[in-house]
Coordinates of C-alpha atoms and ligand atoms in Angstrom, one line a residue:
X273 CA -15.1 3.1 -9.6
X274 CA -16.1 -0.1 -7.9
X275 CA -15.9 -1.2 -4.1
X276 CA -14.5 -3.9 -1.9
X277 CA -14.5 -4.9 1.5
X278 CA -11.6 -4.1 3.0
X279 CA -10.4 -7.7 4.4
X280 CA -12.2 -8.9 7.2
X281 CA -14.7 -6.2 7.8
X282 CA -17.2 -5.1 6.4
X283 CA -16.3 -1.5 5.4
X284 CA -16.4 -0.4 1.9
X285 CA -13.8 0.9 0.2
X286 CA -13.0 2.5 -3.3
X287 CA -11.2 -0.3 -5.9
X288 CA -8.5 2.7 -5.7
X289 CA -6.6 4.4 -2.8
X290 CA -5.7 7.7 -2.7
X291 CA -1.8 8.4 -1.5
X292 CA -1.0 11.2 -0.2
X293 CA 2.9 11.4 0.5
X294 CA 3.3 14.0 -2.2
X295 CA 0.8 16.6 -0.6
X296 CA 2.6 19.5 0.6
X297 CA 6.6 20.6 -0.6
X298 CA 8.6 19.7 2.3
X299 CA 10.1 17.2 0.7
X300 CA 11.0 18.8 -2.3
X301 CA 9.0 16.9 -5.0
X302 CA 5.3 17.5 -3.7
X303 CA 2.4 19.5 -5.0
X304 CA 1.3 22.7 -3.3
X305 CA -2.3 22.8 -1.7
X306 CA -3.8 24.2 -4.7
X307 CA -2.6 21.2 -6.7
X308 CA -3.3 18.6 -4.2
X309 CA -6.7 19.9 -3.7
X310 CA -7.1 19.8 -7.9
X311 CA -5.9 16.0 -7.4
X312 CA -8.0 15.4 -4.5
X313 CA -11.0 16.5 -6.3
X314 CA -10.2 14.2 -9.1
X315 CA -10.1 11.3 -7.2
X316 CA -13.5 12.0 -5.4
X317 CA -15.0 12.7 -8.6
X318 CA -14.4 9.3 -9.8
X319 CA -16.0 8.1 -7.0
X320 CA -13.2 7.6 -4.7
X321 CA -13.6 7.1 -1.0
X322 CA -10.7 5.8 0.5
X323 CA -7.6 8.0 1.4
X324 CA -3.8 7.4 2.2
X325 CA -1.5 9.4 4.8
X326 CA 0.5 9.5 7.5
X327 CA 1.9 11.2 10.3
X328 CA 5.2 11.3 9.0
X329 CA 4.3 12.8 5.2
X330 CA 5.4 16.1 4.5
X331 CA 6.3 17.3 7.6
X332 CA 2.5 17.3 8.4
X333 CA 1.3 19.2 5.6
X334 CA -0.2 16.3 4.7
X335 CA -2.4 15.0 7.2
X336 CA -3.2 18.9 7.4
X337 CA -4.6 19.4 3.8
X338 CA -6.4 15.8 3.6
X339 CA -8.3 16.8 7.1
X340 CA -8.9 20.6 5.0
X341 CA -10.0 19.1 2.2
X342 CA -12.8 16.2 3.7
X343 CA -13.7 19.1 6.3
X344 CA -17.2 18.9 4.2
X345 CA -18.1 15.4 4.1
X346 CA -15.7 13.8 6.7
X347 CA -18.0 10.7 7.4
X348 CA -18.3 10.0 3.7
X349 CA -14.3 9.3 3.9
X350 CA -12.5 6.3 5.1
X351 CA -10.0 8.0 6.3
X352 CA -5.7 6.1 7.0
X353 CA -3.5 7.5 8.8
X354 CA -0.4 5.9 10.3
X355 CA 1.9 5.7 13.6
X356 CA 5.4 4.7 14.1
X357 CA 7.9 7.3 12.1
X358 CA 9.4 10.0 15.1
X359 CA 7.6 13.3 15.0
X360 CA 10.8 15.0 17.2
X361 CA 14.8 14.6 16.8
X362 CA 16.5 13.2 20.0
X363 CA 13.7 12.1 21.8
X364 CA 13.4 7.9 21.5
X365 CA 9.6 7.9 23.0
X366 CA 8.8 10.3 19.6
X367 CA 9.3 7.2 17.2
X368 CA 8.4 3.6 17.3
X369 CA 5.2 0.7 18.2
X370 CA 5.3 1.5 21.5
X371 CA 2.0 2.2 23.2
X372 CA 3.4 5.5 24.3
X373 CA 4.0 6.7 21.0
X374 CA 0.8 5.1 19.0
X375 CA -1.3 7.4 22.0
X376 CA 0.7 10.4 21.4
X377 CA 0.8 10.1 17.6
X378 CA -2.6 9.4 17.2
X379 CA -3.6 12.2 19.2
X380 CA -1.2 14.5 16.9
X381 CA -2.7 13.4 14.2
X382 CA -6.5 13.8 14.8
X383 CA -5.0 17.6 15.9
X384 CA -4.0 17.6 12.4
X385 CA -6.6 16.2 10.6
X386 CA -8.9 18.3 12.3
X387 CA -11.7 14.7 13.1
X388 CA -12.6 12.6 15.9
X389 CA -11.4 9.8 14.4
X390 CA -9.3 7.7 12.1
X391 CA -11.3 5.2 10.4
X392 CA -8.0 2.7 9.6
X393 CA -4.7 3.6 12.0
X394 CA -1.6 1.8 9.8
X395 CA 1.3 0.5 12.1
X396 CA 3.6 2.2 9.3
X397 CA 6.4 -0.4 9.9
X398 CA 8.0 -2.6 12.3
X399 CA 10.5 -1.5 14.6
X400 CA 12.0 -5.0 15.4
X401 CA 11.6 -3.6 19.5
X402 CA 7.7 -3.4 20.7
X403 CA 6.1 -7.2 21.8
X404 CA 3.7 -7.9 19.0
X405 CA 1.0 -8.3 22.6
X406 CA 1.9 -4.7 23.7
X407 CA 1.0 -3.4 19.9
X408 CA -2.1 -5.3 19.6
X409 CA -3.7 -4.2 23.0
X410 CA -2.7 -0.6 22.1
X411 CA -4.8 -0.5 18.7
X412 CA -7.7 -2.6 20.8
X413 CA -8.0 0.4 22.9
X414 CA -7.7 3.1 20.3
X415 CA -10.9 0.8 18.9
X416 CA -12.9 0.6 22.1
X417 CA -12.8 4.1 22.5
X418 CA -13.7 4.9 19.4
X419 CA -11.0 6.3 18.4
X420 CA -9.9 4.1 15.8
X421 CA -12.3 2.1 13.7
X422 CA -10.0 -0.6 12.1
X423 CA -6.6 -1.5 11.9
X424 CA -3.9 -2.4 9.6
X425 CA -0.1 -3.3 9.2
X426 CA 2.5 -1.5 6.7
X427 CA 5.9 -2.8 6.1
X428 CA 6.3 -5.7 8.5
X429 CA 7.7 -9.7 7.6
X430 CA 5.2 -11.7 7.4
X431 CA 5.4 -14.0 10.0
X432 CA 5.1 -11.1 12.8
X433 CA 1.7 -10.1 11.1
X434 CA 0.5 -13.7 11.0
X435 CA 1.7 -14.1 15.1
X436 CA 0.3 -10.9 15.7
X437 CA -2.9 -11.2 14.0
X438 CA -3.2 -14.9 16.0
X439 CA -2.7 -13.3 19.1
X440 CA -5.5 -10.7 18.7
X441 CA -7.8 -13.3 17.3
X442 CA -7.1 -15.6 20.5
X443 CA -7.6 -12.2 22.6
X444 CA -10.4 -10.9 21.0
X445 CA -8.6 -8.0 20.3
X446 CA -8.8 -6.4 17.0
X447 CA -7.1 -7.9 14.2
X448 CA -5.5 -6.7 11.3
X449 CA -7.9 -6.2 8.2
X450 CA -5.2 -4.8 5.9
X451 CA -1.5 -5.0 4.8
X452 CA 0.1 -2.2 2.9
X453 CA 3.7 -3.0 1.0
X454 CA 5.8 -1.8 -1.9
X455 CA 4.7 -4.3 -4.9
X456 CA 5.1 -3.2 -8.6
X457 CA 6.9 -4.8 -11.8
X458 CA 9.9 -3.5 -10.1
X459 CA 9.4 -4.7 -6.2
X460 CA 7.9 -8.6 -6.6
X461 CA 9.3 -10.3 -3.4
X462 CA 6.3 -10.0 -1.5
X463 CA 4.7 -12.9 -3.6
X464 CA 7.1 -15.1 -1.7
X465 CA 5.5 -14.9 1.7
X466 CA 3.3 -11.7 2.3
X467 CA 0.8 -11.7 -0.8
X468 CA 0.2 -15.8 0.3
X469 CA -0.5 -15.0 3.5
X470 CA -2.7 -11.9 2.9
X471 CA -4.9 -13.9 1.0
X472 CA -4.9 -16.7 4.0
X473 CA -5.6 -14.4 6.4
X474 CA -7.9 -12.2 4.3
X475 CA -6.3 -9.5 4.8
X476 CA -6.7 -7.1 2.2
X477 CA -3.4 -5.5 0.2
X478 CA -2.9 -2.6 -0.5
X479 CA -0.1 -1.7 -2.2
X480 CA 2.1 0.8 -2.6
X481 CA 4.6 2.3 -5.2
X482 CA 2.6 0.5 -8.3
X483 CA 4.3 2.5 -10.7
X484 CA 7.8 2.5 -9.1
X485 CA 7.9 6.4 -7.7
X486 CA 6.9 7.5 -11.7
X487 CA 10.0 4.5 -13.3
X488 CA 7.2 2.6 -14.7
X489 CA 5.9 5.4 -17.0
X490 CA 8.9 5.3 -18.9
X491 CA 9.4 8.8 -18.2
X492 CA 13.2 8.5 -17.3
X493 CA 13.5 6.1 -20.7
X494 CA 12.5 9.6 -22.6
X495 CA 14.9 11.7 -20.6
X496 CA 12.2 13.5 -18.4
X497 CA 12.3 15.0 -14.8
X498 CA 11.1 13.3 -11.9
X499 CA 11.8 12.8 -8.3
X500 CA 13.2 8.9 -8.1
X501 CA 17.4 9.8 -8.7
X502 CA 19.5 8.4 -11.5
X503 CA 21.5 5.8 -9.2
X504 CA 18.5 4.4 -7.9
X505 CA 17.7 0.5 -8.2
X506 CA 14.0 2.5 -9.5
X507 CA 16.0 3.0 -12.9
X508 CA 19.2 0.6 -13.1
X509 CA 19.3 -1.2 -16.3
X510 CA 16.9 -4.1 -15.3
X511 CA 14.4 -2.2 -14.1
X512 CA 15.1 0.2 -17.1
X513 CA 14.1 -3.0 -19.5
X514 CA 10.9 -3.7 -17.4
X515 CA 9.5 0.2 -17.9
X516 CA 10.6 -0.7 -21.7
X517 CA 7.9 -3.5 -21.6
X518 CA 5.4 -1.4 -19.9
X519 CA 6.1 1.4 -22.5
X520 CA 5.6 -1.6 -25.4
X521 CA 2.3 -3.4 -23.7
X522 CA 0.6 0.0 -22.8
X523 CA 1.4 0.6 -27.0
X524 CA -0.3 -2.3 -27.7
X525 CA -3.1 -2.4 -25.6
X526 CA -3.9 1.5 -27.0
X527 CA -3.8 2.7 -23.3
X528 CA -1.1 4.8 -20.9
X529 CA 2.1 2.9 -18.5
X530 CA 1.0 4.3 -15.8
X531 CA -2.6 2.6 -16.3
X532 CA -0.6 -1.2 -17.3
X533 CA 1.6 -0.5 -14.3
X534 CA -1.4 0.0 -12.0
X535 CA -3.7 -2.8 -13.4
X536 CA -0.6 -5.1 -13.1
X537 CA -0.7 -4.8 -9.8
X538 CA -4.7 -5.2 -9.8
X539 CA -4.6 -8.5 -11.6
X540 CA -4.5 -11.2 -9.0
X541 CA -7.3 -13.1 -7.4
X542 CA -7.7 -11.7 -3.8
X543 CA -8.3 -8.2 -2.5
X544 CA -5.4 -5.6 -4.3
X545 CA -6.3 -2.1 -3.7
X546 CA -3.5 0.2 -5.4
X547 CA -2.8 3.5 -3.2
X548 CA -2.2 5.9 -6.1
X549 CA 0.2 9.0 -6.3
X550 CA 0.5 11.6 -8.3
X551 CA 2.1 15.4 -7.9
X552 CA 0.1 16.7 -10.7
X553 CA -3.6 16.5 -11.4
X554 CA -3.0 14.9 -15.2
X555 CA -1.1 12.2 -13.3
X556 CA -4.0 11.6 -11.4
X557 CA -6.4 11.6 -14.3
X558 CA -4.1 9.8 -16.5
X559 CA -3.6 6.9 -13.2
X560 CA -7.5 6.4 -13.3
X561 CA -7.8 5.5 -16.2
X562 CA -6.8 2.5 -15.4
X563 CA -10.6 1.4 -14.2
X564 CA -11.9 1.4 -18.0
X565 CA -9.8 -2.5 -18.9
X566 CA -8.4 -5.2 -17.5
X567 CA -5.3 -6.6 -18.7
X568 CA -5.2 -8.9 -21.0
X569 CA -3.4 -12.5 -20.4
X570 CA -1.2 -12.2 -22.8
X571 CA 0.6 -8.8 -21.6
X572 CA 0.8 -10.4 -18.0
X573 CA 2.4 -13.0 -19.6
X574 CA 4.8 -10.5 -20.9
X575 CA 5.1 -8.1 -18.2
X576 CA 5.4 -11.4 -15.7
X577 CA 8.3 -12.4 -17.9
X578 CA 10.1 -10.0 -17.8
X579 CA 9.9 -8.9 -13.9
X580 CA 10.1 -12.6 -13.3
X581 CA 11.7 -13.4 -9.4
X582 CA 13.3 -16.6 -8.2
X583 CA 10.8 -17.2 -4.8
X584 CA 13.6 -18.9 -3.3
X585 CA 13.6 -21.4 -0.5
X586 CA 11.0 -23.3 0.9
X587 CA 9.2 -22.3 -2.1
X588 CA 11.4 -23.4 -5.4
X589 CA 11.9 -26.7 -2.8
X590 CA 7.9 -27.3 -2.5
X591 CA 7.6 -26.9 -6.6
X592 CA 10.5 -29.0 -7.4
X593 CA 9.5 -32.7 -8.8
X594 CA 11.6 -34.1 -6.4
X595 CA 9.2 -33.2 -3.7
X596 CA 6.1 -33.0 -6.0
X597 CA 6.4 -36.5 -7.6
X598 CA 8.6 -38.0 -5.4
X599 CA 7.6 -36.8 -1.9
X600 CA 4.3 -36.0 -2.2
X601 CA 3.1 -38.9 -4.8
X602 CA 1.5 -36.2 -7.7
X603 CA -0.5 -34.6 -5.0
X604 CA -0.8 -30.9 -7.3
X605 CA -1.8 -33.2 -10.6
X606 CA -4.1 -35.6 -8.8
X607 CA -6.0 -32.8 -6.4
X608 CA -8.2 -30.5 -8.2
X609 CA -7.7 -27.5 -5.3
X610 CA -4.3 -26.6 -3.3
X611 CA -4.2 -23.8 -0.9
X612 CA -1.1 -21.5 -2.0
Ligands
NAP724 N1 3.7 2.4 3.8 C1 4.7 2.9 3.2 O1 5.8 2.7 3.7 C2 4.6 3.8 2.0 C3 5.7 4.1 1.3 C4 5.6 4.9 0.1 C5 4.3 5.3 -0.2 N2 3.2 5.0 0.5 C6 1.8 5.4 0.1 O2 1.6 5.1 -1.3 C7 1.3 6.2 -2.1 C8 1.9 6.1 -3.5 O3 3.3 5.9 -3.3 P1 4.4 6.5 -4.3 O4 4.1 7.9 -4.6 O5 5.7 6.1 -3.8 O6 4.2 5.6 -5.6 P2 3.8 5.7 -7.1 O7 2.4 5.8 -7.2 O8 4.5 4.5 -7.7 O9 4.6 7.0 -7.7 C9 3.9 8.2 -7.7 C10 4.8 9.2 -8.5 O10 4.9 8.8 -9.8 C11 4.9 9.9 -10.7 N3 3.6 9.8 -11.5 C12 2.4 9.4 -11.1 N4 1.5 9.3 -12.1 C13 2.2 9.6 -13.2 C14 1.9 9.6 -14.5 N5 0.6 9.3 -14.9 N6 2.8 9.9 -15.4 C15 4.1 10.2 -15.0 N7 4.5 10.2 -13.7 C16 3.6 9.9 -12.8 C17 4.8 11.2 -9.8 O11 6.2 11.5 -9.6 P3 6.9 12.9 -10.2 O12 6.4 14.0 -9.3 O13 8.3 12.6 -10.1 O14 6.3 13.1 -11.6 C18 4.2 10.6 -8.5 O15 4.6 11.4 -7.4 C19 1.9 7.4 -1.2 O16 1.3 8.6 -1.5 C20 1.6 7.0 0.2 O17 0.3 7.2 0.5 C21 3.3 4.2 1.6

């Protein structure tokens, strides 16, 4: 296991995240504690430092068995936990940015973990309502008491993490340092906007999903059980061709899908820090595997071809001759360095 920074701090986290969304059975397709502890133990033994949940997950079992399991050694944790998704039915105040609910979560969730503190608090996703000023003053204050160490963003357009982010820097509140999104062979539409402007902003991503919910093993291909349905998008024919191609490059390459998934994920050239999940230990050992290689060019070529997106508008525009050659006199072939 290697480190990184993550974003604009200068924390250190494991190259690998730990998610945690499948600890607990409340959901119907989690491990029991025993198991999560096995695949807890796994992770730390690789060296991993960095863990994933949320208020949210499992009904709280979650939070509850990560806050068991670190008990021992909580400082050697970075420990994420996240606000946002309503802990009570038929009460608005329970759900949402609000700085009413991020106080009241938080607090639920340090009850849960059993700490003092969260050392990254994820807005989990944007509910389209709070002022981007009212959430950014909240998390400042979580981080001047001490509560909170650093902050991050989940499943938000980009252009409300780039205002809000502007508006803490101009405050001197604290800023974002990390972005968390669904981005796999299967999910590539945050290259258009939010993968750009992570690396802009430094923010570091960290994905989520990188082997589609279990798709990307090939799993479903070979007629095996697993908790992403039949008529989802997870395993509709295209996406059913794409795990083909994992399934055929992970053959080649002598190593597991799971592992070419990941590493797909891990390829570009900014911060990418992959939160793993797994509901069975093996998964977990099998998933790590992926720190012994780096893909090789030519099976990004191939996996890239055959998950390829259309970016869409402004970008196709922007690449087009007619703007290259025409509008822009060969800028991209005449300047050695552009910024996107
Ligand atoms: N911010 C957000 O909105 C958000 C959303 C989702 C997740 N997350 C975070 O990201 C983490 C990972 O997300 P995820 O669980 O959706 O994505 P994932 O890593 O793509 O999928 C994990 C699932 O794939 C299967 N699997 C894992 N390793 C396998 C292997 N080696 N061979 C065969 N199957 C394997 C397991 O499902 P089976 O049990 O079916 O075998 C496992 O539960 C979560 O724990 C959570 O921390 C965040």
């Amino acid at each position: 296991m290697r480190y990184q920074l993550l974003g604009r701090s200068g924390l250190r986290v494991s190259e690998l995240c730990l998610g945690t969304m499948t600890f607990g059975k409340e959901w119907g397709w989690g491990a029991d504690k025993h198991e999560s502890f096995k695949i807890f133990e796994t992770f730390a033994r690789e060296g991993g430092n960095f863990i994933d949940t949320a208020n949210r997950y499992t009904e709280g079992s979650s939070e509850k068995f990560v806050g068991e399991f670190i008990e021992t050694d909580r400082d050697h944790w970075v420990l994420a936990t996240k606000f946002t998704l309503k802990d009570r039915n038929d009460d608005l105040n329970f759900a949402g940015n609000h700085r009413k609910n991020m106080f009241r979560s938080v607090t639920s969730s340090l009850k849960r973990l059993n700490t003092e503190y969260i050392d990254l608090l994820w807005v989990h996703m944007w509910d389209n309502t709070t002022p981007a000023e009212e959430v950014m003053r909240g998390l400042d204050d979580l981080v001047s008491r001490g509560i909170v160490h650093y902050v991050g963003i989940s499943d938000t357009p980009a252009w409300v993490v780039s205002q809000a982010n502007t508006i803490a820097d101009f405050r001197g509140w604290s800023a974002f340092a990390a972005i968390q999104f669904e981005y796999s062979l299967l999910q590539r539409t945050p290259e258009r906007d939010l993968i750009p402007m992570a690396k802009a902003l430094d923010l570091a991503v960290t994905p989520w999903g990188a082997i589609g919910g279990g798709a990307l093993t090939g799993k479903y291909l070979r007629g095996e059980k697993g908790r992403v349905p039949e008529n989802s998008i997870r395993r509709n024919e295209h996406s059913s061709i794409i795990a083909q191609t994992v399934v055929e490059v992970a053959d080649e390459l002598g190593v597991t899908p799971a592992q070419v998934a990941i590493n797909w994920t891990r390829h570009r050239n900014q911060v990418m820090i992959p939160i793993i999940g797994a509901s069975k230990e093996h998964q977990m050992l099998d998933s790590l595997g992926c720190l012994n290689f780096s893909l090789p060019e030519e099976a990004i070529n191939k996996l890239n071809a055959v998950s390829q997106i259309e970016l869409g508008f402004p970008h196709e525009f922007l690449k087009s001759d007619g703007v290259k050659e025409e509008a822009f006199g060969g800028l991209y072939e005449k300047l050695d360095n552009h910024r996107v």
